[in-house]
Amino acid sequence: MRNLLFTVLIAVPMMNLDAQNTNPLLNDWKGKYGGVPAFSEYKVSQFRSAVDVAIADKLREIDVIATLPTPPSFDNTIAAMERSGKRLSHIKAIFDIYSSNLNTPEFEAVEAEITPKFSEVNNQMYQNKKLFDRIAAVYKSAEMKKLTPEQKRLVTVYYQNFVREGALADPKSKTRIAEINKELAGLFTKFSQNQLADENNLYLALQTEADFDGLPKELADAARSEAKERHLEVLGCIANTRSSIEPFLTFSNRRDLREQAFRIFVSRGDNDNANNNNATLVKILKLRAEKAKLLGFKTFADWSLSNTMAQKPQRTLDLMLSVWEPAVLKVREDVAEMQKIVAAEGNSFAIEPWDYRYYAEKVRKSKYDVDANQIKPYLQMEKLREGMFWVAGEIFNLNFKQVYDVPVFHPDVRVWEVSNKTTGKVVGLWYFDPYARKGKRSGAWMTAYREQSRFDGEVMTIVSNNCNFIKGAEGEPILISWDDASTLFHEFGHALHGLCSNVNYPLLSGTNTPRDYVEFPSQILERWLATPEVLNRFALHYQTGAPMPMNLVNRIEAAATFNEGFSTVETISSALVDMQLHLLENPEIDPKDFEAKTLYSLHMPHEIVMRHRIPQFGHIFSGDDYAAGYYGYLWADAISADATEAFTVDGKGLYDKEVAKRLLKHVFSVGNTVDPEVSYPLFRGKKSTTDALMRARNFPIK
């Protein structure tokens, strides 16, 4: 998941120098690499005053552009907007790092107060009539014909963004839209903080040695370490995060404890406590529906998709439903295999959601002779990180060198300098924050601290990958699952999308593409994990150092589409519910009832739950970026599967240099300078279809 940050960049600062000298957050980023955040100097108490000063600077800069006496032009209006708000952009980047990675009770109070202010400055920018009139004048001017294609794209994106945010609305509607945006910002923060609280405070205690039955050594060690870190008087603790719960559900022989762990996890944000998210999310839905109508759209989904590849909700529904039926049929086949194992063990219970991963693992072992515990000793997190670097070198000619003189926000974080292998030119920094901890949201993501650009001097990007792997015993390597390894490569794909960016203007840089296209580069990078070239070099046994045996590699390849029914149903059910929620014109709902009825109408297999139940669906309720947009993972995966066949079917394999050059030229380096409907066919030679996706998931093609 790409963590979308505030996108207003590169300004000439105008501010109170006394404030600058006393508040490190207001200082320019200094040092090598065009400057880096001075994390060692920042304190939570500094955010309030820093944000106020930076917002005032930003609004002054906007006012200067809006009230220029000279006629509007690309340089004095559009390029000037690209230069505005550098300080605010930097502070917002640091603020978001704290929000996602260092969220303490002290910061929570600051976050609740400050987040609406970011919305307010956006409101004032988008509703500045004089500013919009200048942007519209450039958009409709004769000068447009003389601009470069990238400049034309930039003008168009600015114009469309302002229109989408209400620049053409009447004054009364503008006032209400601003009020809605501010209220939503506060609700997003409340939703996220509630979810994080349930993840931090609820856990499964392992009281006796019997409670560890079936757990691999590294998971048992991690549970013991977690209990010590929390100062609990129990033997072990399974934290309420995906990276802890899912392995427990896969390996624990204790069915009673699997059920407890499952219920703790799926009830996040839905408990009878102060962190219940149901009322909050309904308020969000109502405000979104109202805002969409004020902007001239029937539903929020219609508004949200207006700047995506899909454009219309029905196109997303058609795609999802075309994959849904074969996925459900595959789940039924897989469950039948599981029930045979249950019966063979002398039991008669029906598979429940807390049984699915456990028995799927048994079926995988039976059908393909692939045991997750047999694979895991070869999947050392650090070796796989080296494998990612190697792939980036082979495909995109990048080199990674760890550096030790760059400040970090936590001792777990490390930094690498990224450069072109041939020229030696440094293109950016990559921060890596791999471990779970209290105050860090669950999951995995990529963040851009600073976007690449060069229209006003070379500015290199700074990106990070953040994960939630569980630390084991001191001095022992971190072993991860195959799914976690895929996620590691996926998020690194987002980082490479930023690091390969080669554009002029920050608004169009890196991952700032349409939302349903942004997951494509990350999803295609997952394909390189399973290649023999990676597994033979980097899937090394943590004790012997021996590479993964080829017969095991071949068995992994044979089982590549195993459990696709489960993963597809789990994900698409969330995407379908997301879309149905945002197609409501009057979302006066009971979330539990709506969820149950929607899934019933889809004939959702009872053995599976949504990957993200509504009260914990942070993708769509902690911000607008993925709202009515979770379908984008499937949309992008259809493109990714098609793109993979450019290597494997039309090319010489995944390491085909010529295909890789086209992928870099037309996908990873261009950001949003070219409409994906144009840039993708330039890479592929044709538009994508869903046929490759169905082949990749071993589903029938209609």
XYZ file of C-alpha atoms in Angstrom:
702
model
C 0.000 0.000 0.000
C 1.338 3.328 -0.954
C 1.000 5.903 1.841
C -0.160 9.042 0.044
C 1.288 12.193 1.547
C 0.404 15.858 1.316
C 1.278 16.996 -2.212
C 2.350 20.612 -2.178
C 6.034 21.063 -2.778
C 9.075 23.286 -3.375
C 8.619 26.835 -2.122
C 10.688 29.892 -1.334
C 10.017 30.168 2.426
C 8.484 33.246 4.003
C 8.441 32.987 7.766
C 9.354 34.340 11.167
C 13.088 33.779 11.632
C 12.780 33.564 15.419
C 10.370 30.659 15.034
C 12.752 29.034 12.570
C 15.637 29.248 15.008
C 13.699 27.840 17.954
C 11.660 25.124 16.254
C 13.716 22.505 14.383
C 10.659 21.366 12.412
C 10.706 24.718 10.623
C 14.326 24.447 9.561
C 15.234 23.437 6.020
C 16.362 19.845 5.662
C 20.161 19.951 5.662
C 23.096 17.699 4.887
C 23.872 15.434 1.982
C 21.328 14.177 -0.545
C 19.731 17.589 -0.895
C 18.945 17.607 2.801
C 17.318 15.009 5.045
C 14.945 15.172 8.025
C 16.755 15.917 11.303
C 14.825 13.306 13.272
C 17.059 13.548 16.341
C 16.002 17.197 16.823
C 12.210 16.813 16.590
C 9.750 16.637 19.471
C 6.000 16.107 19.496
C 5.515 19.397 21.331
C 6.971 21.283 18.332
C 4.276 20.302 15.837
C 1.571 22.788 16.837
C 3.595 25.961 16.332
C 5.477 24.590 13.311
C 2.288 23.688 11.468
C 0.738 27.094 12.178
C 3.777 28.941 10.803
C 4.101 26.667 7.743
C 0.396 26.987 6.901
C 0.625 30.771 7.116
C 3.625 30.686 4.777
C 1.795 28.448 2.330
C -1.273 30.672 2.259
C 0.869 33.765 1.725
C 2.591 32.107 -1.209
C -0.757 31.141 -2.726
C -2.061 34.675 -2.286
C 0.979 36.080 -4.063
C 0.340 33.795 -7.051
C -3.396 34.540 -7.070
C -2.987 38.330 -6.980
C -0.135 38.798 -9.438
C -0.828 41.827 -11.643
C 0.740 40.128 -14.679
C -1.339 37.904 -17.003
C -1.474 34.204 -16.052
C 1.189 31.997 -17.601
C 2.611 28.545 -17.028
C 5.655 29.950 -15.232
C 4.012 32.512 -12.976
C 1.032 30.328 -12.040
C 1.526 26.572 -12.562
C 5.287 26.398 -11.970
C 4.866 28.824 -9.076
C 2.341 26.453 -7.506
C 4.889 23.651 -7.799
C 7.348 25.802 -5.852
C 4.886 26.641 -3.093
C 4.626 25.008 0.309
C 8.005 23.313 0.637
C 8.143 23.819 4.400
C 4.579 22.640 4.933
C 5.228 19.591 2.771
C 8.283 18.672 4.847
C 6.467 19.125 8.153
C 3.499 17.079 6.926
C 5.889 14.287 5.920
C 7.366 14.196 9.431
C 3.886 14.421 10.967
C 2.748 11.389 8.964
C 5.826 9.426 10.021
C 4.901 10.029 13.650
C 1.270 9.150 12.958
C 2.103 5.801 11.358
C 5.214 4.775 13.263
C 5.513 6.665 16.566
C 1.925 7.168 17.663
C 2.025 7.801 21.415
C -0.737 9.151 23.668
C 1.056 12.515 23.577
C 1.050 12.523 19.793
C -2.592 11.380 19.571
C -3.750 14.601 21.196
C -1.614 16.675 18.837
C -2.792 14.650 15.838
C -6.472 15.188 16.654
C -5.917 18.934 16.897
C -3.666 19.408 13.867
C -5.110 17.074 11.230
C -8.129 19.327 10.470
C -5.706 22.202 9.850
C -4.172 20.378 6.897
C -7.659 20.000 5.465
C -8.340 23.683 6.072
C -5.297 24.849 4.108
C -6.365 22.619 1.219
C -9.845 24.136 1.374
C -8.444 27.647 1.181
C -6.246 26.699 -1.739
C -8.908 24.922 -3.797
C -11.557 27.556 -3.074
C -9.356 30.542 -3.895
C -11.303 31.928 -6.861
C -8.549 34.230 -8.063
C -6.065 31.353 -8.027
C -8.425 29.033 -9.897
C -9.203 31.733 -12.445
C -5.484 31.957 -13.226
C -5.134 28.169 -13.508
C -8.223 28.023 -15.753
C -6.837 30.851 -17.883
C -3.623 28.913 -18.495
C -5.627 25.724 -19.150
C -7.660 27.508 -21.852
C -4.859 29.686 -23.232
C -3.039 29.646 -26.541
C 0.140 29.047 -24.527
C -0.977 25.440 -23.961
C -0.086 24.618 -27.560
C 3.506 25.715 -26.952
C 4.048 23.733 -23.760
C 5.823 20.384 -23.558
C 3.629 17.290 -23.160
C 4.614 17.082 -19.477
C 3.739 20.735 -18.912
C 0.365 20.261 -20.609
C -0.288 17.252 -18.384
C 0.632 19.290 -15.300
C -1.740 22.122 -16.225
C -4.533 19.624 -16.883
C -4.010 17.819 -13.573
C -4.053 21.108 -11.661
C -7.230 22.224 -13.410
C -8.979 18.891 -12.878
C -7.930 18.701 -9.216
C -9.384 22.139 -8.510
C -12.639 21.299 -10.286
C -12.948 17.982 -8.401
C -12.514 19.825 -5.110
C -15.264 22.333 -5.819
C -13.658 25.270 -7.615
C -16.743 25.589 -9.850
C -19.270 25.170 -7.024
C -21.470 28.043 -5.847
C -20.359 29.991 -2.733
C -22.804 28.251 -0.388
C -21.674 24.809 -1.556
C -18.032 25.801 -1.234
C -18.576 26.777 2.385
C -20.263 23.471 3.168
C -17.606 21.452 1.287
C -14.916 23.134 3.388
C -16.811 22.281 6.571
C -17.175 18.657 5.447
C -13.494 18.323 4.599
C -12.485 19.641 8.006
C -14.903 17.359 9.831
C -13.792 14.355 7.793
C -10.152 14.997 8.673
C -10.984 14.735 12.360
C -13.065 11.592 11.843
C -10.291 9.920 9.841
C -7.913 10.520 12.741
C -10.433 9.194 15.264
C -11.014 6.037 13.189
C -7.273 5.371 12.876
C -6.588 5.997 16.549
C -9.425 3.665 17.582
C -8.109 0.897 15.358
C -4.558 1.367 16.625
C -5.806 1.283 20.226
C -7.472 -2.107 19.722
C -4.309 -3.388 18.031
C -2.123 -2.129 20.870
C -4.294 -3.069 23.833
C -5.887 -6.407 22.888
C -3.872 -9.596 22.568
C -3.991 -13.360 23.028
C -2.174 -14.512 26.149
C -0.392 -17.871 26.034
C -0.603 -19.121 29.617
C 0.947 -22.584 29.484
C 3.434 -24.503 27.367
C 0.477 -26.349 25.856
C -0.682 -23.058 24.377
C 2.417 -23.070 22.134
C 1.495 -26.420 20.539
C 2.275 -26.400 16.822
C 3.992 -23.021 16.736
C 7.304 -22.858 14.854
C 10.263 -21.922 17.051
C 10.582 -18.396 15.640
C 6.885 -17.661 16.272
C 7.076 -19.093 19.790
C 10.206 -17.032 20.503
C 8.499 -13.908 19.176
C 5.479 -14.555 21.422
C 7.734 -14.898 24.466
C 9.576 -11.702 23.550
C 6.296 -9.838 23.065
C 5.115 -10.845 26.532
C 8.367 -9.608 28.084
C 8.203 -6.336 26.161
C 4.659 -5.757 27.429
C 5.704 -6.753 30.984
C 2.990 -9.413 31.100
C 3.010 -12.224 33.650
C 2.304 -14.875 31.011
C 4.555 -17.151 28.965
C 3.710 -15.603 25.622
C 1.624 -13.031 23.801
C 0.197 -12.962 20.282
C -0.162 -9.310 19.317
C -3.347 -8.149 17.610
C -1.703 -7.467 14.246
C -1.865 -9.349 10.977
C 1.822 -10.265 11.122
C 1.253 -12.073 14.454
C -2.294 -13.393 14.147
C -2.101 -14.977 10.696
C 0.952 -17.178 11.464
C -0.759 -18.265 14.682
C -3.906 -19.199 12.746
C -1.761 -21.140 10.289
C 0.256 -23.237 12.732
C -1.409 -23.444 16.135
C -2.766 -26.909 16.923
C -5.049 -25.394 19.546
C -8.388 -24.853 17.820
C -9.805 -23.059 20.850
C -6.951 -20.541 20.834
C -7.175 -20.114 17.067
C -10.795 -19.073 17.522
C -9.864 -16.607 20.262
C -7.081 -15.098 18.152
C -9.368 -14.827 15.143
C -12.130 -13.102 17.094
C -9.717 -10.597 18.647
C -8.388 -9.708 15.211
C -11.654 -9.404 13.277
C -13.326 -7.421 16.057
C -10.860 -4.506 15.950
C -12.874 -1.307 15.983
C -16.035 -3.327 16.642
C -15.776 -3.970 20.374
C -18.014 -2.669 23.125
C -15.427 -0.143 24.267
C -14.332 3.436 23.643
C -12.638 2.392 20.388
C -15.780 1.259 18.568
C -15.647 2.672 15.034
C -19.186 2.018 13.797
C -20.692 5.415 14.564
C -17.563 7.157 13.267
C -17.576 5.373 9.928
C -21.281 6.077 9.364
C -20.600 9.778 9.894
C -17.789 9.529 7.332
C -20.071 7.860 4.801
C -22.800 10.478 5.274
C -20.392 13.370 4.871
C -18.852 11.815 1.765
C -22.272 11.301 0.188
C -23.227 14.906 0.937
C -19.952 16.220 -0.474
C -20.360 14.223 -3.679
C -23.818 15.687 -4.267
C -22.511 19.215 -3.676
C -19.864 18.525 -6.303
C -22.476 17.380 -8.804
C -22.076 13.604 -8.499
C -24.738 11.032 -7.708
C -22.606 9.150 -5.189
C -19.204 9.363 -3.564
C -18.091 6.403 -5.704
C -18.885 8.377 -8.857
C -16.850 11.322 -7.547
C -13.961 9.179 -6.336
C -13.565 7.334 -9.649
C -13.745 10.454 -11.797
C -9.934 10.739 -11.956
C -9.079 7.043 -12.230
C -8.566 4.614 -15.093
C -11.874 2.921 -14.325
C -13.849 6.209 -14.429
C -17.193 4.537 -13.635
C -18.199 2.292 -10.693
C -19.868 -0.220 -13.010
C -16.547 -1.001 -14.715
C -15.058 -1.935 -11.362
C -18.060 -4.065 -10.448
C -17.895 -5.870 -13.787
C -14.214 -6.694 -13.225
C -14.675 -7.847 -9.644
C -17.718 -9.997 -10.370
C -16.006 -11.619 -13.368
C -13.374 -12.963 -10.972
C -15.663 -13.525 -7.996
C -17.612 -16.547 -9.226
C -14.608 -18.695 -10.224
C -12.889 -17.716 -6.961
C -15.872 -18.845 -4.896
C -16.015 -22.141 -6.801
C -12.307 -22.661 -6.087
C -12.895 -22.014 -2.383
C -15.608 -24.660 -2.304
C -13.256 -27.173 -3.900
C -10.510 -26.312 -1.417
C -12.852 -26.536 1.586
C -13.959 -29.986 0.434
C -10.301 -31.077 0.530
C -9.951 -29.604 4.018
C -13.045 -31.412 5.285
C -11.507 -34.704 4.164
C -8.513 -34.016 6.412
C -10.793 -33.052 9.310
C -12.615 -36.376 8.897
C -9.348 -38.319 8.598
C -8.285 -36.819 11.935
C -11.447 -38.239 13.501
C -13.312 -34.952 13.762
C -16.693 -33.920 12.415
C -16.734 -30.120 12.726
C -17.211 -27.885 9.708
C -14.355 -25.621 8.666
C -14.691 -22.201 10.286
C -12.753 -19.029 9.463
C -10.255 -19.734 12.273
C -9.611 -23.164 10.722
C -9.064 -22.080 7.124
C -5.368 -21.220 7.168
C -4.550 -24.184 9.394
C -6.184 -26.749 7.133
C -5.175 -25.007 3.914
C -1.596 -25.556 5.059
C -2.320 -29.251 5.532
C -3.858 -29.473 2.042
C -0.866 -27.666 0.530
C 1.476 -30.144 2.171
C -0.631 -33.099 1.063
C -1.165 -32.033 -2.571
C 2.145 -30.369 -3.368
C 4.497 -31.638 -0.672
C 5.084 -27.987 0.252
C 5.196 -27.256 3.957
C 5.393 -23.637 5.103
C 7.680 -24.727 7.928
C 9.920 -26.348 5.335
C 10.080 -23.117 3.314
C 10.446 -20.636 6.153
C 14.009 -21.560 7.233
C 15.121 -20.345 3.794
C 13.260 -17.031 4.014
C 15.497 -14.777 6.054
C 14.228 -11.213 5.944
C 17.692 -9.715 5.515
C 18.667 -12.110 2.732
C 15.425 -11.351 0.908
C 16.139 -7.643 1.274
C 19.464 -8.319 -0.450
C 17.508 -10.213 -3.096
C 15.290 -7.197 -3.699
C 18.367 -5.038 -4.180
C 19.761 -7.572 -6.646
C 16.523 -7.610 -8.653
C 16.504 -3.799 -8.728
C 20.036 -3.942 -10.093
C 19.179 -6.487 -12.768
C 15.942 -4.842 -13.908
C 16.515 -1.140 -13.272
C 20.320 -0.882 -12.985
C 20.179 0.405 -9.397
C 22.761 -0.022 -6.647
C 22.095 0.134 -2.888
C 24.752 1.161 -0.341
C 23.937 1.383 3.352
C 24.796 4.725 4.934
C 25.182 5.479 8.612
C 25.333 9.277 8.757
C 21.628 9.927 8.052
C 19.344 10.576 11.068
C 16.515 8.073 11.649
C 13.304 8.299 13.658
C 13.786 4.989 15.521
C 16.754 2.687 16.195
C 15.099 -0.025 14.060
C 15.369 2.150 10.940
C 18.265 1.835 8.478
C 19.072 3.877 5.384
C 20.508 3.065 1.965
C 21.855 5.402 -0.719
C 20.468 4.416 -4.121
C 22.419 5.119 -7.290
C 22.629 4.213 -10.963
C 25.060 1.303 -11.339
C 26.489 2.614 -14.604
C 26.858 6.325 -13.948
C 27.126 6.302 -10.163
C 24.582 9.120 -9.946
C 22.669 9.052 -6.667
C 18.921 8.983 -7.305
C 17.546 8.825 -3.776
C 17.493 7.387 -0.278
C 15.626 4.287 0.899
C 14.682 4.027 4.579
C 13.749 0.582 5.926
C 11.681 0.165 9.112
C 10.913 -3.566 9.284
C 9.716 -4.384 12.806
C 6.423 -4.210 14.675
C 6.222 -2.118 17.839
C 3.661 -0.399 19.993
C 2.467 2.841 18.417
C 3.100 1.622 14.863
C 0.102 0.834 12.724
C -0.138 -2.720 11.427
C 0.459 -3.774 7.851
C 3.114 -2.731 5.368
C 3.434 0.410 3.288
C 5.626 2.747 1.286
C 5.975 6.449 1.976
C 7.586 9.247 -0.015
C 9.135 11.838 2.296
C 10.095 13.928 -0.724
C 9.208 13.583 -4.409
C 11.769 13.585 -7.201
C 11.795 16.635 -9.489
C 14.201 18.737 -11.546
C 12.336 21.742 -12.953
C 13.889 23.970 -10.301
C 17.167 22.131 -9.753
C 17.726 18.415 -9.166
C 15.723 17.144 -6.207
C 16.224 13.472 -5.362
C 13.485 11.428 -3.803
C 13.425 10.029 -0.284
C 11.254 6.931 0.182
C 10.689 4.367 2.892
C 9.293 0.879 3.322
C 7.660 0.054 6.639
C 6.679 -3.453 7.742
C 5.610 -5.237 10.917
C 7.800 -8.299 11.147
C 8.119 -9.806 14.598
C 11.532 -9.782 16.222
C 12.656 -13.163 17.456
C 15.318 -14.179 19.928
C 18.343 -11.899 20.241
C 20.908 -12.565 17.523
C 18.727 -14.899 15.474
C 17.660 -14.072 11.912
C 14.088 -12.993 11.252
C 12.330 -15.764 9.318
C 9.208 -14.763 7.417
C 6.440 -16.546 5.544
C 6.106 -16.755 1.789
C 3.174 -14.321 1.927
C 5.248 -11.885 3.974
C 8.089 -12.213 1.473
C 5.644 -11.353 -1.329
C 4.487 -8.316 0.652
C 8.107 -7.249 1.142
C 8.668 -7.321 -2.632
C 5.300 -5.624 -3.233
C 6.076 -2.612 -1.055
C 9.582 -2.425 -2.488
C 7.921 -2.126 -5.898
C 6.264 1.086 -4.686
C 9.652 2.325 -3.469
C 11.248 1.561 -6.850
C 8.412 3.430 -8.551
C 9.572 6.478 -6.601
C 13.302 5.837 -6.978
C 13.059 5.332 -10.762
C 11.060 8.527 -11.264
C 12.599 10.772 -13.910
C 10.265 13.742 -14.355
C 10.373 17.505 -13.997
C 7.451 18.361 -11.734
C 6.759 16.943 -8.248
C 2.978 16.768 -8.653
C 3.510 14.235 -11.461
C 6.408 12.389 -9.847
C 6.828 8.801 -8.744
C 3.699 7.147 -7.400
C 1.422 10.171 -7.973
C -0.520 8.233 -10.604
C -4.221 7.400 -10.786
C -5.064 5.289 -7.734
C -6.064 2.172 -9.672
C -2.731 2.223 -11.537
C -0.415 2.870 -8.581
C -0.533 -0.749 -7.390
C 0.590 -2.124 -10.764
C 4.350 -1.480 -10.383
C 4.315 -2.966 -6.881
C 2.365 -6.035 -7.918
C 4.558 -6.863 -10.882
C 7.664 -6.757 -8.692
C 6.215 -9.623 -6.626
C 6.768 -11.871 -9.660
C 10.550 -11.802 -9.244
C 10.466 -13.377 -5.762
C 9.669 -16.856 -7.072
C 12.334 -16.891 -9.788
C 15.127 -19.465 -9.400
C 17.636 -16.641 -9.799
C 16.411 -15.058 -6.549
C 15.730 -18.264 -4.634
C 19.098 -19.847 -5.479
C 21.033 -16.740 -4.417
C 19.036 -15.405 -1.503
C 16.704 -18.119 -0.180
C 19.473 -19.529 2.007
C 18.918 -21.780 4.997
C 19.446 -19.736 8.136
C 21.507 -22.509 9.783
C 23.436 -24.142 6.937
C 23.571 -21.309 4.395
C 22.542 -23.796 1.703
C 20.297 -22.490 -1.084
C 16.741 -23.695 -1.326
C 16.834 -27.097 -3.090
C 15.624 -27.039 -6.691
C 13.047 -29.720 -6.017
C 11.541 -27.451 -3.364
C 11.694 -24.490 -5.755
C 9.861 -26.580 -8.350
C 7.221 -27.629 -5.818
C 6.687 -24.004 -4.808
C 6.210 -23.128 -8.470
C 3.741 -25.994 -8.911
C 1.772 -24.725 -5.898
C 1.927 -21.093 -7.033
C -1.823 -20.802 -7.616
C -2.774 -22.811 -4.545
C -5.163 -20.920 -2.255
C -5.868 -18.285 -4.920
C -9.556 -18.827 -4.249
C -9.116 -17.818 -0.627
C -6.926 -14.759 -1.273
C -9.191 -13.601 -4.111
C -12.423 -13.969 -2.126
C -10.890 -12.391 0.977
C -9.715 -9.315 -0.982
C -12.551 -8.871 -3.485
C -15.217 -9.186 -0.802
C -13.632 -6.153 0.871
C -13.494 -4.306 -2.448
C -17.119 -5.077 -3.286
C -18.323 -3.963 0.146
C -16.227 -0.800 -0.177
C -17.835 0.013 -3.515
C -21.364 -0.774 -2.335
C -20.884 1.437 0.734
C -19.880 4.362 -1.439
C -22.651 3.822 -3.976
C -25.186 4.593 -1.248
C -26.905 7.921 -1.791
C -28.176 7.928 1.791
C -25.806 5.834 3.921
C -28.027 5.600 6.984
C -26.881 2.082 7.809
C -25.995 -0.322 10.548
C -22.488 -1.427 9.464
C -22.827 -4.986 10.771
C -26.174 -5.443 9.068
C -24.932 -3.903 5.811
C -21.828 -6.081 5.813
C -23.818 -9.253 6.489
C -26.477 -8.545 3.851
C -23.959 -7.553 1.170
C -21.881 -10.676 1.714
C -25.005 -12.855 1.779
C -26.094 -11.462 -1.580
C -22.667 -12.389 -2.967
C -22.913 -15.947 -1.593
C -19.778 -15.301 0.446
C -18.332 -18.604 1.690
C -18.938 -18.722 5.428
C -15.432 -20.133 5.950
C -13.867 -16.779 4.997
C -14.260 -13.239 6.282
C -13.446 -10.033 4.472
C -9.757 -9.153 4.604
C -10.848 -5.875 6.198
C -14.170 -5.854 8.034
C -15.914 -2.475 7.864
C -15.072 -1.204 11.407
C -11.339 -1.831 10.824
C -11.129 -0.934 7.124
C -8.392 1.655 7.506
C -7.774 1.826 3.759
C -11.147 3.488 3.244
C -11.887 5.180 6.576
C -8.540 6.660 7.622
C -8.545 8.890 4.540
C -10.125 9.347 1.130
C -7.292 7.953 -0.975
C -8.552 4.360 -1.197
C -12.237 5.014 -0.482
C -14.307 3.463 -3.299
C -10.880 2.440 -4.516
C -9.961 -0.858 -2.896
C -10.905 -2.483 -6.215
C -7.676 -0.909 -7.473
C -5.621 -3.854 -6.225
C -7.505 -6.180 -8.574
C -7.564 -3.621 -11.402
C -3.802 -3.186 -11.116
C -3.237 -6.930 -10.786
C -5.004 -7.485 -14.103
C -2.523 -5.043 -15.653
C 0.346 -6.644 -13.731
C -0.516 -10.151 -14.947
C -0.692 -8.880 -18.515
C 2.613 -7.048 -18.130
C 4.266 -10.172 -16.732
C 3.409 -12.013 -19.924
C 5.385 -9.376 -21.836
C 8.396 -10.981 -20.121
C 7.361 -14.622 -19.851
C 5.322 -15.170 -23.033
C 6.438 -12.533 -25.511
C 9.939 -12.104 -24.059
C 12.776 -14.315 -22.903
C 11.740 -14.452 -19.256
C 11.527 -12.102 -16.297
C 15.130 -10.996 -16.746
C 14.706 -9.975 -20.397
C 16.711 -6.736 -20.584
C 14.794 -5.241 -23.510
C 11.400 -5.724 -21.876
C 12.823 -4.342 -18.615
C 13.999 -1.217 -20.460
C 10.480 -0.660 -21.789
C 9.027 -1.206 -18.304
C 11.374 1.435 -16.909
C 10.810 3.866 -19.763
C 7.018 3.691 -19.948
C 5.982 2.713 -16.415
C 8.464 3.158 -13.556
C 10.117 6.399 -14.664
C 7.220 8.463 -16.048
C 5.061 9.007 -12.964
C 1.856 10.714 -14.049
C 3.401 12.653 -16.934
C 1.544 10.396 -19.364
C -1.999 9.064 -19.045
C -1.700 5.332 -18.162
C -4.169 4.571 -20.951
C -1.407 5.839 -23.265
C 1.776 4.843 -21.426
C 0.844 1.200 -20.766
C 0.222 0.312 -24.433
C 3.555 1.984 -25.241
C 5.174 -0.595 -22.964
C 3.028 -3.578 -23.886
C 2.163 -2.877 -27.501
C -1.520 -3.302 -26.699
C -4.103 -2.595 -24.033
C -4.367 -5.016 -21.143
C -7.181 -7.554 -20.759
C -8.216 -9.795 -17.860
C -7.187 -12.988 -19.652
C -3.696 -12.983 -18.157
C -5.125 -12.414 -14.673
C -7.394 -15.439 -15.013
C -4.462 -17.535 -16.234
C -2.287 -16.307 -13.367
C -4.931 -17.347 -10.815
C -5.719 -20.602 -12.591
C -9.315 -19.535 -13.150
C -11.264 -20.391 -16.331
C -11.321 -17.733 -19.073
C -14.780 -17.014 -20.416
